[in-house]
């Protein structure tokens, strides 16, 4: 059974960089595309970006200047860096496995989420 | 402000049929397939309907999806108390070059 587990600091100061890891177990990280999605306290979901099996990345245009997603296949880990955070970046951050074509937007396995609060 | 528009809430009684709408535009629903996710409190979303009207293995056939033009709908028949959850529609957006989500609909079984 594929499992995803996010990890990282729960509290980040404004203007600093948010750093999260997603560890994948029970399956290979190769052959799929890997995504970060966040959910605001009011429940809305926002796509952050993905890293696909051809080592292509795509980022939400509204975050593009601040975000970086990478994959370490040797460790079966996905990482997220989001710089210059503000309180508007306070959210529950999910990693999710994408399957099929990227344009299908299908996510079959999700982590439990990592709550990140931006506050001084 | 979500790209896809859903009603914030819906409700029904046990056994009833309810529908949840999702409105988009030509760049998303109008030209790409729609997926629906179900989310229970404290858990991550899970895929409920994909490619407009397909159910993953294990999803009861009480759940069905449809699409027409730039709108999609999720229908739940024979409503059960365990269907209480948040439901999100999603679709690829050609202008955004990524998936976009609806704001979610909280379903209450009264």
Coordinates of C-alpha atoms in Angstrom, one line a residue:
Chain A
X1 CA 0.0 0.0 0.0
X2 CA 1.5 3.3 -1.1
X3 CA 1.8 5.8 1.8
X4 CA 2.8 9.5 1.7
X5 CA 4.0 11.3 4.8
X6 CA 4.7 15.0 4.9
X7 CA 7.2 16.4 7.4
X8 CA 8.5 19.8 8.3
X9 CA 8.3 22.7 10.7
X10 CA 4.8 23.7 11.7
X11 CA 5.7 27.3 12.3
X12 CA 7.5 29.6 9.9
X13 CA 8.3 33.3 10.4
X14 CA 7.2 35.8 7.8
X15 CA 9.7 36.4 5.0
X16 CA 11.4 33.1 5.7
X17 CA 11.4 29.9 3.6
X18 CA 8.9 27.1 4.1
X19 CA 10.5 23.7 3.6
X20 CA 8.6 20.4 3.5
X21 CA 9.4 16.9 2.7
X22 CA 7.1 14.1 1.5
X23 CA 8.4 10.6 2.0
X24 CA 6.9 7.9 -0.2
X25 CA 6.7 4.3 1.0
X26 CA 5.2 1.1 -0.3
X27 CA 5.9 2.1 -3.9
X28 CA 8.4 3.7 -6.3
X29 CA 8.5 7.4 -6.8
X30 CA 9.4 6.7 -10.5
X31 CA 6.8 6.6 -13.2
X32 CA 4.3 9.0 -11.6
X33 CA 4.1 12.7 -11.2
X34 CA 4.2 14.2 -7.7
X35 CA 2.3 17.2 -6.5
X36 CA 1.9 19.7 -3.7
X37 CA -1.5 21.0 -2.9
X38 CA -2.5 23.2 0.0
X39 CA -5.8 23.7 1.8
X40 CA -6.6 27.0 3.5
X41 CA -8.3 27.0 6.9
X42 CA -11.6 28.0 5.2
X43 CA -11.3 24.7 3.2
X44 CA -10.4 25.9 -0.3
X45 CA -7.8 23.8 -2.2
X46 CA -5.0 25.4 -4.2
X47 CA -2.6 23.6 -6.5
X48 CA 1.0 24.5 -5.9
X49 CA 2.8 22.5 -8.5
X50 CA 4.2 19.2 -9.7
X51 CA 7.3 17.3 -10.6
X52 CA 6.8 14.7 -13.3
X53 CA 8.5 11.5 -14.5
X54 CA 10.3 13.4 -17.3
X55 CA 11.8 15.7 -14.6
X56 CA 9.5 18.6 -15.7
X57 CA 8.2 20.9 -13.1
X58 CA 5.2 23.2 -13.3
X59 CA 4.2 25.7 -10.7
X60 CA 1.1 27.7 -10.0
X61 CA 1.7 31.0 -11.8
X62 CA 0.8 33.0 -8.7
X63 CA 3.5 31.2 -6.7
X64 CA 6.1 30.6 -9.5
X65 CA 8.6 33.2 -8.3
X66 CA 8.7 31.7 -4.8
X67 CA 8.3 28.0 -5.2
X68 CA 10.6 25.0 -6.0
X69 CA 9.7 21.3 -6.1
X70 CA 12.2 18.5 -6.5
X71 CA 12.3 14.8 -6.2
X72 CA 15.1 12.6 -4.7
X73 CA 14.5 9.2 -6.2
X74 CA 17.2 7.6 -4.1
X75 CA 15.3 8.6 -0.9
X76 CA 11.8 8.3 -2.4
X77 CA 11.2 11.9 -1.3
X78 CA 9.5 14.9 -2.7
X79 CA 10.4 18.4 -1.4
X80 CA 8.7 21.8 -1.4
X81 CA 10.4 25.1 -0.9
X82 CA 8.3 28.3 -0.7
X83 CA 10.3 31.4 -0.1
X84 CA 9.3 34.8 1.3
X85 CA 6.2 33.5 3.1
X86 CA 3.5 35.6 4.5
X87 CA 0.5 34.9 6.7
X88 CA -1.4 34.2 3.5
X89 CA 0.7 31.0 3.1
X90 CA -0.8 29.5 6.3
X91 CA -2.4 26.3 5.2
X92 CA -2.4 22.5 5.4
X93 CA 0.1 21.3 2.8
X94 CA -0.5 18.0 1.1
X95 CA 1.7 15.9 -1.2
X96 CA -0.2 13.7 -3.6
X97 CA 0.7 11.2 -6.3
X98 CA -0.6 11.9 -9.7
X99 CA -1.4 9.1 -12.2
X100 CA -2.3 9.0 -15.9
X101 CA -1.5 12.0 -18.0
X102 CA -0.7 15.2 -16.2
X103 CA -3.6 16.9 -17.8
X104 CA -6.0 14.4 -16.3
X105 CA -5.3 16.0 -12.9
X106 CA -5.8 12.7 -11.1
X107 CA -4.5 12.2 -7.6
X108 CA -4.8 8.7 -6.1
X109 CA -2.7 8.8 -3.0
X110 CA -2.4 11.7 -0.6
X111 CA -0.5 12.3 2.5
X112 CA -2.2 13.3 5.8
X113 CA -1.1 16.9 5.4
X114 CA 1.3 19.1 7.2
X115 CA -0.1 22.2 8.9
X116 CA 2.1 25.2 8.4
X117 CA 1.4 28.4 10.3
X118 CA 3.2 31.6 9.2
X119 CA 3.6 33.9 12.2
X120 CA 6.2 35.9 14.0
Chain B
X1 CA -11.7 32.8 -4.9
X2 CA -11.8 29.4 -6.6
X3 CA -11.7 29.1 -10.4
X4 CA -14.6 26.5 -10.4
X5 CA -17.8 27.5 -8.7
X6 CA -19.7 25.2 -6.4
X7 CA -22.5 25.9 -3.9
X8 CA -21.0 26.1 -0.4
X9 CA -23.5 23.7 1.1
X10 CA -26.1 21.1 0.2
X11 CA -28.3 18.9 2.2
X12 CA -30.7 16.0 2.0
X13 CA -32.5 13.4 4.0
X14 CA -31.6 9.7 4.1
X15 CA -32.6 7.9 0.9
X16 CA -32.9 11.1 -1.1
X17 CA -31.0 12.1 -4.2
X18 CA -28.9 15.2 -4.1
X19 CA -26.9 16.9 -6.8
X20 CA -23.9 19.2 -6.5
X21 CA -23.1 21.5 -9.3
X22 CA -19.7 22.8 -10.5
X23 CA -19.4 25.6 -13.0
X24 CA -16.3 26.5 -15.0
X25 CA -15.3 27.9 -18.3
X26 CA -14.1 26.9 -21.8
X27 CA -10.5 26.7 -20.6
X28 CA -11.2 24.1 -17.9
X29 CA -14.5 22.1 -17.8
X30 CA -15.4 23.1 -21.3
X31 CA -12.3 21.4 -22.8
X32 CA -11.1 18.9 -20.1
X33 CA -12.4 16.1 -18.0
X34 CA -13.8 16.7 -14.5
X35 CA -12.8 14.9 -11.3
X36 CA -14.6 14.9 -8.0
X37 CA -13.0 14.4 -4.6
X38 CA -14.6 13.5 -1.3
X39 CA -13.1 14.8 2.0
X40 CA -14.1 13.8 5.5
X41 CA -13.1 16.0 8.5
X42 CA -9.5 15.6 9.4
X43 CA -8.6 13.5 6.4
X44 CA -7.2 14.2 3.0
X45 CA -9.4 14.3 -0.1
X46 CA -9.9 11.0 -1.9
X47 CA -10.8 10.5 -5.6
X48 CA -14.5 9.9 -6.0
X49 CA -15.3 10.3 -9.7
X50 CA -12.8 10.7 -12.5
X51 CA -13.0 11.5 -16.2
X52 CA -16.4 13.1 -15.8
X53 CA -18.3 9.9 -14.8
X54 CA -16.0 7.0 -13.9
X55 CA -15.9 5.5 -10.4
X56 CA -12.7 4.2 -8.9
X57 CA -12.8 0.7 -7.6
X58 CA -14.7 0.7 -4.3
X59 CA -16.8 3.7 -4.8
X60 CA -20.5 2.8 -4.6
X61 CA -22.6 3.2 -7.8
X62 CA -24.8 5.6 -5.8
X63 CA -22.3 8.2 -6.8
X64 CA -22.4 9.4 -10.4
X65 CA -20.9 12.3 -12.4
X66 CA -22.0 14.1 -15.5
X67 CA -20.9 17.0 -17.6
X68 CA -22.4 19.4 -20.1
X69 CA -20.6 22.3 -21.7
X70 CA -18.8 24.2 -19.0
X71 CA -20.7 22.7 -16.1
X72 CA -20.5 19.4 -14.2
X73 CA -22.6 17.7 -11.6
X74 CA -22.2 15.1 -8.9
X75 CA -25.2 13.1 -8.0
X76 CA -25.6 11.0 -4.9
X77 CA -28.7 8.7 -4.8
X78 CA -29.9 6.8 -1.8
X79 CA -28.3 9.3 0.5
X80 CA -26.7 7.9 3.6
X81 CA -25.5 9.5 6.8
X82 CA -21.9 8.4 6.0
X83 CA -22.0 10.6 2.9
X84 CA -21.7 13.7 5.0
X85 CA -18.5 15.2 3.8
X86 CA -17.0 18.0 1.7
X87 CA -17.0 17.5 -2.1
X88 CA -14.7 19.2 -4.5
X89 CA -14.7 19.3 -8.3
X90 CA -11.5 19.7 -10.2
X91 CA -10.4 20.0 -13.8
X92 CA -7.3 20.8 -15.8
X93 CA -7.2 24.4 -16.9
X94 CA -5.5 25.2 -20.3
X95 CA -4.7 28.8 -19.4
X96 CA -3.4 27.9 -16.0
X97 CA -1.6 24.8 -17.3
X98 CA -2.5 23.0 -14.1
X99 CA -5.5 21.7 -12.2
X100 CA -8.0 24.0 -10.7
X101 CA -10.5 23.2 -7.9
X102 CA -13.9 24.3 -6.9
X103 CA -14.4 25.9 -3.5
X104 CA -16.0 22.7 -2.1
X105 CA -19.6 21.8 -1.1
X106 CA -20.4 20.6 2.4
X107 CA -23.0 18.0 2.3
X108 CA -25.2 17.5 5.3
X109 CA -27.5 14.6 5.8
X110 CA -30.4 15.8 8.0

